Coordinates of C-alpha atoms in Angstrom, one line a residue:
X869 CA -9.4 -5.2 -10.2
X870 CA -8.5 -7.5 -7.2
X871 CA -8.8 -11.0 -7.1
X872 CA -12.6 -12.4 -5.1
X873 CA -12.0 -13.3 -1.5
X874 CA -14.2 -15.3 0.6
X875 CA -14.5 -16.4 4.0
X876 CA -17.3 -18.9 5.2
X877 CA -17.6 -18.6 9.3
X878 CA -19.4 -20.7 11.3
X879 CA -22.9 -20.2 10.6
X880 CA -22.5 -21.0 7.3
X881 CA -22.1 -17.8 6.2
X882 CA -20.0 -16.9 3.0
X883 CA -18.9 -13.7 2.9
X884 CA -16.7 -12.2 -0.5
X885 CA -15.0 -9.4 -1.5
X886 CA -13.7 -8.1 -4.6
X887 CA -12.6 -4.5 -4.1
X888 CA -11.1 -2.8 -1.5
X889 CA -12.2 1.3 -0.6
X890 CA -9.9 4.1 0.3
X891 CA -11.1 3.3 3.9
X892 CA -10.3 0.0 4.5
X893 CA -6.9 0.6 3.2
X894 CA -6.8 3.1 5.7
X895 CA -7.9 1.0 8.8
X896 CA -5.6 -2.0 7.0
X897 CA -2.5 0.6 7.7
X898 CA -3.5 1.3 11.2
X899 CA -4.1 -2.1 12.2
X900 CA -0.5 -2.8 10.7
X901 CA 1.1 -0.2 12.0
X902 CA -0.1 -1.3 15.7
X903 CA 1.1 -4.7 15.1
X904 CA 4.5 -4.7 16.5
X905 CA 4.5 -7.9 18.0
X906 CA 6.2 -11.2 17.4
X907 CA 4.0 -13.0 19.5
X908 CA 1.6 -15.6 17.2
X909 CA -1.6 -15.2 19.2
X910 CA -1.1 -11.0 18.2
X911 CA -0.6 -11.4 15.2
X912 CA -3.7 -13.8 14.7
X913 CA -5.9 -11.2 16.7
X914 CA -4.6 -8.7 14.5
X915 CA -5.5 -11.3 11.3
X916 CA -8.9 -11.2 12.6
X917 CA -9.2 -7.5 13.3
X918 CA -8.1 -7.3 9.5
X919 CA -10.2 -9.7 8.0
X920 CA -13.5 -8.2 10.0
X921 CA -12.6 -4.7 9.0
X922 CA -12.1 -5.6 5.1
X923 CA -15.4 -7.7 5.2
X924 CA -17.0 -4.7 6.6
X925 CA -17.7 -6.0 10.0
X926 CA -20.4 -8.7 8.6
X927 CA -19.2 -11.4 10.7
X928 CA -18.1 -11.0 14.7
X929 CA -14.9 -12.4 15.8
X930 CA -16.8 -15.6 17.4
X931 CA -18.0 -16.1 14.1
X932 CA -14.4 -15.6 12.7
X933 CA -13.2 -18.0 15.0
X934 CA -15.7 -20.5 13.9
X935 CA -14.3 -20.6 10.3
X936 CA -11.9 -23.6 9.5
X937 CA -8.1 -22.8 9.6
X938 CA -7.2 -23.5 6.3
X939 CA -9.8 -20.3 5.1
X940 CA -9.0 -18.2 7.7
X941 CA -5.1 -18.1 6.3
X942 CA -6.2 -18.1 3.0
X943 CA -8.4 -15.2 3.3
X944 CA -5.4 -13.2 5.6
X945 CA -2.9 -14.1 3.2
X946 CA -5.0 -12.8 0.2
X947 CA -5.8 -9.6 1.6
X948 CA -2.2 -9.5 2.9
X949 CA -1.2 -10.0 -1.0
X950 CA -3.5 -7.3 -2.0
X951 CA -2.7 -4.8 0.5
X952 CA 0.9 -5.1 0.2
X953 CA 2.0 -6.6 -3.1
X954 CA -0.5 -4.2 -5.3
X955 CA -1.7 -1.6 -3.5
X956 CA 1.0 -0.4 -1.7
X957 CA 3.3 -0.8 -4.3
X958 CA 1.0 1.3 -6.4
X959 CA 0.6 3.7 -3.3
X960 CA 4.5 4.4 -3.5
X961 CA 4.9 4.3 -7.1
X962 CA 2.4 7.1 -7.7
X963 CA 5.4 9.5 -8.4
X964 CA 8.4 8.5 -9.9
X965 CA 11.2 9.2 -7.3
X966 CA 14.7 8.3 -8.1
X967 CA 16.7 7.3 -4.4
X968 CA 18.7 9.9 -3.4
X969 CA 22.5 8.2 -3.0
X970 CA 24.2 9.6 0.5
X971 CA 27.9 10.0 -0.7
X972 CA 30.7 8.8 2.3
X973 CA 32.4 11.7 4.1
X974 CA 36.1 11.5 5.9
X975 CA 34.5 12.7 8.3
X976 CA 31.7 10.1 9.1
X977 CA 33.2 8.5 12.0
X978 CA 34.6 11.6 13.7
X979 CA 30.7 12.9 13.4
X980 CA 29.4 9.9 14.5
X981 CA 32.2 9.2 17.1
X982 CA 31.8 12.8 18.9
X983 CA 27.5 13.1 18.3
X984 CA 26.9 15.1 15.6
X985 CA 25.7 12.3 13.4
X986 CA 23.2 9.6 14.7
X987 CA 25.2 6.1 13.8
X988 CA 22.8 5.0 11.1
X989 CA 19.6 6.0 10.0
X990 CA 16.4 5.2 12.2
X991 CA 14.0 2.6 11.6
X992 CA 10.9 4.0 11.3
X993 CA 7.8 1.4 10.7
X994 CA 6.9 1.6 6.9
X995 CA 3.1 1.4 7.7
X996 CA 3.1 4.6 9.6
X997 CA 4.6 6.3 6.4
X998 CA 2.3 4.2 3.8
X999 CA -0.5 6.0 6.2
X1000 CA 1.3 9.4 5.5
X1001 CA 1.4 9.3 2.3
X1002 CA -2.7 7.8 2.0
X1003 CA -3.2 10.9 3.9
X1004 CA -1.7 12.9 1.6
X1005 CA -3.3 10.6 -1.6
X1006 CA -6.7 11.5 0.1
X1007 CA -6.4 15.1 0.3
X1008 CA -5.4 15.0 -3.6
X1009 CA -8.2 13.4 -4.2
X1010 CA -10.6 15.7 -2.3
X1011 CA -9.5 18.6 -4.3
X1012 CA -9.3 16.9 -7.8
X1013 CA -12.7 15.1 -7.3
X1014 CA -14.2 17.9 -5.1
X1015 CA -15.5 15.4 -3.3
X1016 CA -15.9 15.2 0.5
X1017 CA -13.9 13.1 2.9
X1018 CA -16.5 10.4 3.5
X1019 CA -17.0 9.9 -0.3
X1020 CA -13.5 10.1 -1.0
X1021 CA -13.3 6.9 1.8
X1022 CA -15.6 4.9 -0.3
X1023 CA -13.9 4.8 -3.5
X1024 CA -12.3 2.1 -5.0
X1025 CA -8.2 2.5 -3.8
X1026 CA -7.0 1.1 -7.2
X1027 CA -9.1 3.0 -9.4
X1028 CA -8.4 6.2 -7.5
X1029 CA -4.6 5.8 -7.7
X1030 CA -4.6 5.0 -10.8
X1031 CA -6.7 8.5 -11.9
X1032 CA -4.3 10.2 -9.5
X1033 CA -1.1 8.4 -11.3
X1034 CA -2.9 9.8 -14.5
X1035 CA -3.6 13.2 -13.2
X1036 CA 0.0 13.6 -12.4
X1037 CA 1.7 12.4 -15.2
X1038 CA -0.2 14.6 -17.5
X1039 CA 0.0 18.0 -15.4
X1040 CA 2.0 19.9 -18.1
X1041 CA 0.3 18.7 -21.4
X1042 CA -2.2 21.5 -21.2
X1043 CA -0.2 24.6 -20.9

């Protein structure tokens, strides 16, 4: 279970969460993944964009603009929290994976110095492979809970992972 957010815009309006679905995870990772900006009034746009999508576009963004400052972070900063600190760490801890060590060659710089190696490893944005591997958590879940793709979307992301979690780390009890 999450922590309760709220937001209160300008009407007056309070507006809470206290669970987050498999499908506003999902538009959380593509809103991050498009934010590759540095500049602040992006990344408050994007904050916006967030905070309407996980409060299930109840409030518009003139109304999100109307709440006070001081909520608006707090709210982006919790959902940040959540996204990041506990479900995406339990999105990439779902299988235990030991990091595979890349032992030195003599030959490194000669590869590297000639092409035939790239000089270090690309950057790729970690959002675009949290979305990956979602993709893949969501097909899992399809066939375990035979359910369909829009059902799957509305479960709750922490209970699911953790059934999945469970699921896998008890594959080879019954045989």
């Amino acid at each position: 279970m999450i922590p309760e957010i709220g937001i209160t815009c300008s009407r007056e309006k309070t507006f809470f969460i206290n669970s987050i679905t498999v499908g506003q995870y999902k538009k959380y990772v593509s809103l991050m993944e498009k934010n590759n900006s540095e500049q602040i009034t992006d990344a408050m746009f994007f904050n916006k964009k967030i905070i309407q999508e996980i409060f299930g576009n109840r409030m518009s963004l003139a109304e999100l603009g109307g709440a006070e400052a001081i909520e608006f972070l707090t709210a982006a900063k919790g959902i940040h929290f959540i996204m990041q600190q506990v479900i995406s760490e339990k999105l990439l801890t779902i299988v235990d994976v030991e990091p595979i060590e890349r032992e030195a060659s003599a030959f490194d710089e000669y590869d590297i110095e000639n092409g035939y190696e790239d000089d270090g490893e690309t950057e790729e944005n970690p959002w675009k492979t949290c979305g990956e591997i979602l993709d893949r958590v969501i097909k899992i879940a399809i066939r375990l809970l035979k359910n369909s793709y829009s059902q799957c979307m509305g479960e709750d992301i922490i209970s699911l992972l953790e059934y999945i979690k469970f699921e896998l780390d008890t594959v080879n009890e019954n045989q």
